[in-house]
mmCIF file of C-alpha atoms in Angstrom:
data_model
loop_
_atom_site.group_PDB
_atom_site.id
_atom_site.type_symbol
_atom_site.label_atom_id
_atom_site.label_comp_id
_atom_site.label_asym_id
_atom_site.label_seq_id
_atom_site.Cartn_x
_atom_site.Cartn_y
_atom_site.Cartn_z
ATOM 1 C CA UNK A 1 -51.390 -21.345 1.427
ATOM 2 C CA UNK A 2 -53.879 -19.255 3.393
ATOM 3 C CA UNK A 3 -53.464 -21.810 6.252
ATOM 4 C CA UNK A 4 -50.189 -20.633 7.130
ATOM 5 C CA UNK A 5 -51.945 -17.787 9.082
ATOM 6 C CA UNK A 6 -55.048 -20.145 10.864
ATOM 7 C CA UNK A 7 -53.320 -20.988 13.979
ATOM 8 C CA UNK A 8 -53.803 -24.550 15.548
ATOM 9 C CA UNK A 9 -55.940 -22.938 18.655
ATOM 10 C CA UNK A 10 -58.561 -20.639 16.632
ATOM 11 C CA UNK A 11 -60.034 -23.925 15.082
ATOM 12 C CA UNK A 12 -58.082 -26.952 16.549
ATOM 13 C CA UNK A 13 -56.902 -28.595 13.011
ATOM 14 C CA UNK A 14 -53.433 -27.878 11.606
ATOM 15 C CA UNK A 15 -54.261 -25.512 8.131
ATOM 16 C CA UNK A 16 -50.739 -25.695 7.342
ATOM 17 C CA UNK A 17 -49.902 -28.846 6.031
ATOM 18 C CA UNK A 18 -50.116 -29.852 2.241
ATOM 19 C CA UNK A 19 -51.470 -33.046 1.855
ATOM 20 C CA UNK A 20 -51.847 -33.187 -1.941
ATOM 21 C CA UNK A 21 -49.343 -34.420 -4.794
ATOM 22 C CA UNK A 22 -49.121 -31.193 -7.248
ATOM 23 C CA UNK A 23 -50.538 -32.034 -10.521
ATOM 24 C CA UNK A 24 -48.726 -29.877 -13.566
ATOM 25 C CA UNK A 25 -50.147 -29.489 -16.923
ATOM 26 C CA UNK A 26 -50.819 -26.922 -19.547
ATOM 27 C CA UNK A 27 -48.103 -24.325 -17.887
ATOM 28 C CA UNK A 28 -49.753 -24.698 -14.289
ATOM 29 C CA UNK A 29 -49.729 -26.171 -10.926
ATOM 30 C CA UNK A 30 -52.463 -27.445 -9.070
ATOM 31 C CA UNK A 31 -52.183 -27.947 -4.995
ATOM 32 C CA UNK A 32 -54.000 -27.312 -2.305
ATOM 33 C CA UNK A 33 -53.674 -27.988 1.499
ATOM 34 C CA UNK A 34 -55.598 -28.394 4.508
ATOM 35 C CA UNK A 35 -57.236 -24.696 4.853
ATOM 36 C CA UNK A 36 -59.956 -26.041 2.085
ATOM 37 C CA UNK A 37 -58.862 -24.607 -0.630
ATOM 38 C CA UNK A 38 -57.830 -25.678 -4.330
ATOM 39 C CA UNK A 39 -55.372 -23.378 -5.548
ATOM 40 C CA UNK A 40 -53.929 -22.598 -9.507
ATOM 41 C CA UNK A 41 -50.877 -21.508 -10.208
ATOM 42 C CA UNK A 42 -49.052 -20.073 -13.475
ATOM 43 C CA UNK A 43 -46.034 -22.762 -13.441
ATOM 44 C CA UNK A 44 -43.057 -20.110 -14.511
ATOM 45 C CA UNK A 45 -44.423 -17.420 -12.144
ATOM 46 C CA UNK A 46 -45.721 -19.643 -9.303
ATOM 47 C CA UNK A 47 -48.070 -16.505 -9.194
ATOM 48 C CA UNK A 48 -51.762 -17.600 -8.144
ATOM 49 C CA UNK A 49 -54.536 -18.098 -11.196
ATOM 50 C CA UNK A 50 -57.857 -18.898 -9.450
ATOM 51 C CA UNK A 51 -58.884 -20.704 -5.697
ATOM 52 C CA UNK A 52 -61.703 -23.328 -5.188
ATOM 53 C CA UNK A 53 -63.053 -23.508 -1.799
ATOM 54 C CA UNK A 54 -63.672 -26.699 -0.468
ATOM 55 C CA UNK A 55 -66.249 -25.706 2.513
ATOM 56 C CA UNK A 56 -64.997 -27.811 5.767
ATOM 57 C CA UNK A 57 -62.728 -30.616 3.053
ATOM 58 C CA UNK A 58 -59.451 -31.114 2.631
ATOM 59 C CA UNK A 59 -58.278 -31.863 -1.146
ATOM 60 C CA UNK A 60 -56.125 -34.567 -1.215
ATOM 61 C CA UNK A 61 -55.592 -35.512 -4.804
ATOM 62 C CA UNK A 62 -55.407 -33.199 -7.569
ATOM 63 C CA UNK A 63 -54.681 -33.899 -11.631
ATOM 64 C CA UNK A 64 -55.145 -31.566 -14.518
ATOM 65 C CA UNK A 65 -56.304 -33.335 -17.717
ATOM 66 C CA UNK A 66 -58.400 -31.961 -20.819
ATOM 67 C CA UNK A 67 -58.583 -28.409 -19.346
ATOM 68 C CA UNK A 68 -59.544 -29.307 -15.994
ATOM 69 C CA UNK A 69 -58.471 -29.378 -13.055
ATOM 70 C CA UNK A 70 -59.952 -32.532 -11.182
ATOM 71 C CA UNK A 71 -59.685 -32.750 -7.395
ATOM 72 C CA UNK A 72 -60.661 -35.469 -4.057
ATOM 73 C CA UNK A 73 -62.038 -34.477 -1.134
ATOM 74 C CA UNK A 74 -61.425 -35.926 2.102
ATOM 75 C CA UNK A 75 -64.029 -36.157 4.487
ATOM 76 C CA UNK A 76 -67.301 -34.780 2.693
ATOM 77 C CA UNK A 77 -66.204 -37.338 -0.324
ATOM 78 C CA UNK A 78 -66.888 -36.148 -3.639
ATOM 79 C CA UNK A 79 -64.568 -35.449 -6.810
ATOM 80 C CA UNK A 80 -64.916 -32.311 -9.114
ATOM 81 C CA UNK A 81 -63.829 -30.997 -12.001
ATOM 82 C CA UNK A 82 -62.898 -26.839 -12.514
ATOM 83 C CA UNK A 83 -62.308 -25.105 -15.728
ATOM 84 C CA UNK A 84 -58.455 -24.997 -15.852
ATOM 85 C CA UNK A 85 -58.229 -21.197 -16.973
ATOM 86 C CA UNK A 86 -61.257 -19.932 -14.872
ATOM 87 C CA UNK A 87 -61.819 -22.264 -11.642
ATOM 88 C CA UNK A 88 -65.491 -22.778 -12.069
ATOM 89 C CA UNK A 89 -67.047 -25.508 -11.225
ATOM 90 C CA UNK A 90 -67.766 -28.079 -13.702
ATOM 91 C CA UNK A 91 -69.122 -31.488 -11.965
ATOM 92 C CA UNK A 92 -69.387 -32.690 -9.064
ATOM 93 C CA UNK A 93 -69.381 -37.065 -8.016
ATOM 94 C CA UNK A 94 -70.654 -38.184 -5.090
ATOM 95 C CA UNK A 95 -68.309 -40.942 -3.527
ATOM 96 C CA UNK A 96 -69.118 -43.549 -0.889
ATOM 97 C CA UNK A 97 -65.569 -42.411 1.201
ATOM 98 C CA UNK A 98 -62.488 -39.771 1.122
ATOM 99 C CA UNK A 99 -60.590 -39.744 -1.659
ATOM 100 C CA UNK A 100 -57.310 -40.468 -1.155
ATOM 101 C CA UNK A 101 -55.638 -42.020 -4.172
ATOM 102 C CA UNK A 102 -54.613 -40.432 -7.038
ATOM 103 C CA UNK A 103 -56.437 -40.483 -10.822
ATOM 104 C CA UNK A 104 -55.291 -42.977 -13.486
ATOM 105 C CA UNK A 105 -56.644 -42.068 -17.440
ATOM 106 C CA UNK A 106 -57.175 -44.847 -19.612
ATOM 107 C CA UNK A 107 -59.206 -45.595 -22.409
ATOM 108 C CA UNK A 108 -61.159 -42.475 -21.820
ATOM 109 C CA UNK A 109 -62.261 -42.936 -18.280
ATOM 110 C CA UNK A 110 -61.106 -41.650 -15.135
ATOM 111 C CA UNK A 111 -60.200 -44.430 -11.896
ATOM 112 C CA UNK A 112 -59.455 -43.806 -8.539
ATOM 113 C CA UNK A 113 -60.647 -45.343 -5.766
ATOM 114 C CA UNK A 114 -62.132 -44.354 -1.936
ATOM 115 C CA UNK A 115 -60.275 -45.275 1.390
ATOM 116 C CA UNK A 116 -62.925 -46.758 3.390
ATOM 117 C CA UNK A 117 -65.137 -48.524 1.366
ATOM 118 C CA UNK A 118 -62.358 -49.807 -1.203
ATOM 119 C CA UNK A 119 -64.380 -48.489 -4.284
ATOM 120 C CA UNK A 120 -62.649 -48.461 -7.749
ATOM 121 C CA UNK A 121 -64.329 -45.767 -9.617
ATOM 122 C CA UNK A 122 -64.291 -45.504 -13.159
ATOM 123 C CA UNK A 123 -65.796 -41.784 -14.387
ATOM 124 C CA UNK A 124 -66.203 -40.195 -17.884
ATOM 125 C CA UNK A 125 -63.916 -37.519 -17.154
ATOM 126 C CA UNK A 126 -65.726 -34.420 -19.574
ATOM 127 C CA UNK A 127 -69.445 -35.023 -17.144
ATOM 128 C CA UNK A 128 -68.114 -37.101 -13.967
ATOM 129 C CA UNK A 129 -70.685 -39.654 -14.978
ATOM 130 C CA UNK A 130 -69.842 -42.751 -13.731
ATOM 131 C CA UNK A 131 -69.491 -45.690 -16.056
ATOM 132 C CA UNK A 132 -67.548 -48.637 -14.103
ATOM 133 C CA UNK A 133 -67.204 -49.378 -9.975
ATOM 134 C CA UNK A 134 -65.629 -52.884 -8.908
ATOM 135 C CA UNK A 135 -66.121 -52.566 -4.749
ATOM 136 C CA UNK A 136 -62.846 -54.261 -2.851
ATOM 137 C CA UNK A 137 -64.758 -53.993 0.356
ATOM 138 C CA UNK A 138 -61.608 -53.482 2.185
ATOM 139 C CA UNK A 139 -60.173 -50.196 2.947
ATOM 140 C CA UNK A 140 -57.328 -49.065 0.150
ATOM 141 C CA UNK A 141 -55.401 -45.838 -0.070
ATOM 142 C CA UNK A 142 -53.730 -47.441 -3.506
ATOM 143 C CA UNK A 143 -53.975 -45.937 -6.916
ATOM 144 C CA UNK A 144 -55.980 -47.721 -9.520
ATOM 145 C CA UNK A 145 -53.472 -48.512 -12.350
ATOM 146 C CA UNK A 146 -54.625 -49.636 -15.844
ATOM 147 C CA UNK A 147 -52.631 -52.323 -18.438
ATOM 148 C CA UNK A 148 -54.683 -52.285 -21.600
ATOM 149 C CA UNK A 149 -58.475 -53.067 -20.329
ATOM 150 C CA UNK A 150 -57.193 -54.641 -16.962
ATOM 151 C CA UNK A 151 -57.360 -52.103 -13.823
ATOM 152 C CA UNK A 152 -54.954 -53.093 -10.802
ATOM 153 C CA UNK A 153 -55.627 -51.992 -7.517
ATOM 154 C CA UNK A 154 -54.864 -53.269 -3.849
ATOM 155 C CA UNK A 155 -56.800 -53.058 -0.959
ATOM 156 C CA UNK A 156 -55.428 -53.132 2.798
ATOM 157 C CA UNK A 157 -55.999 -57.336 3.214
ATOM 158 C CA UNK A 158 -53.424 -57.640 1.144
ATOM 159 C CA UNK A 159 -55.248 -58.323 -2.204
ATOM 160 C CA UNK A 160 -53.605 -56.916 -5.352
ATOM 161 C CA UNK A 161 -57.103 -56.761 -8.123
ATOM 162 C CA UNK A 162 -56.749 -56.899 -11.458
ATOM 163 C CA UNK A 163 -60.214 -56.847 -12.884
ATOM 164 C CA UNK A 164 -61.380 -56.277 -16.514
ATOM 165 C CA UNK A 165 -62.305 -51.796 -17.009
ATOM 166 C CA UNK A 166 -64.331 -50.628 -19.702
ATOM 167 C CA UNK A 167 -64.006 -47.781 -22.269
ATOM 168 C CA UNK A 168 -65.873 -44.775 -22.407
ATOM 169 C CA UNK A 169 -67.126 -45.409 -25.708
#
């Protein structure tokens, strides 16, 4: 990543590291690190396809699903959604928190939830129009699982959910 050459003293924040889970799909890769950026790459070449820049945000989750390539931000919480084969910008969701936990598809939505405020977000995944939230209220960094129309999730009290999730239709 570009953050390999940002050394710790010119900014103070290790650009190195690689926070996010690659997502593969459709014959790429999808990672990014802690220099901000959202990078694609061709999955037999490992050569780069497009960047996203995430001005001052680290990505931290990543999927690719129905030609897009959907991505959490850390601290200016908000997920979006790029064209997989050209990188622009599709949506954009506002969320309450960073964006820690990874994205579950089920019956045409979208979950994940935030780390502070312990929202479980349920989002139409083709406009990021959200259709479902159950709030925790405790701090999770789990990843919303779904069982037919039930979504699971656990929270950092201790509390596993399991609370009834919608379709998109």
């Amino acid at each position: 990543t570009d953050g390999v050459s940002i050394p710790f003293e010119k900014n103070g924040l290790d650009n190195t590291s690689i926070f996010t889970i690659p997502a593969i799909g459709d014959g790429y890769v999808a990672i990014a690190g802690r220099d901000f950026v959202l990078y694609l790459l061709d999955l037999k070449t490992g050569k780069e396809v497009w960047r996203y820049n995430h001005p001052n945000s680290w990505v931290l989750s990543t999927a690719i699903y129905d030609g897009k390539v959907i991505a959490g931000s850390g601290v200016a919480a908000f997920v979006h959604a790029n064209d997989l084969k050209t990188g622009k910008l599709l949506w954009q969701f506002k969320t309450k928190s960073p964006v820690y936990s990874s994205f579950t598809f089920a019956n045409g939505l979208m979950y994940f939830g935030d780390m502070l405020t312990g929202n479980i977000y349920g989002l139409d995944p083709r406009t990021g129009q959200q259709k479902w939230l159950f709030p925790m209220g405790y701090m999770s960094f789990s990843t919303p699982v779904v069982s037919g129309n039930t979504v699971f999730c656990s929270s950092e009290e201790g509390t596993l959910y399991a609370v009834r999730g919608i379709s998109a239709d």
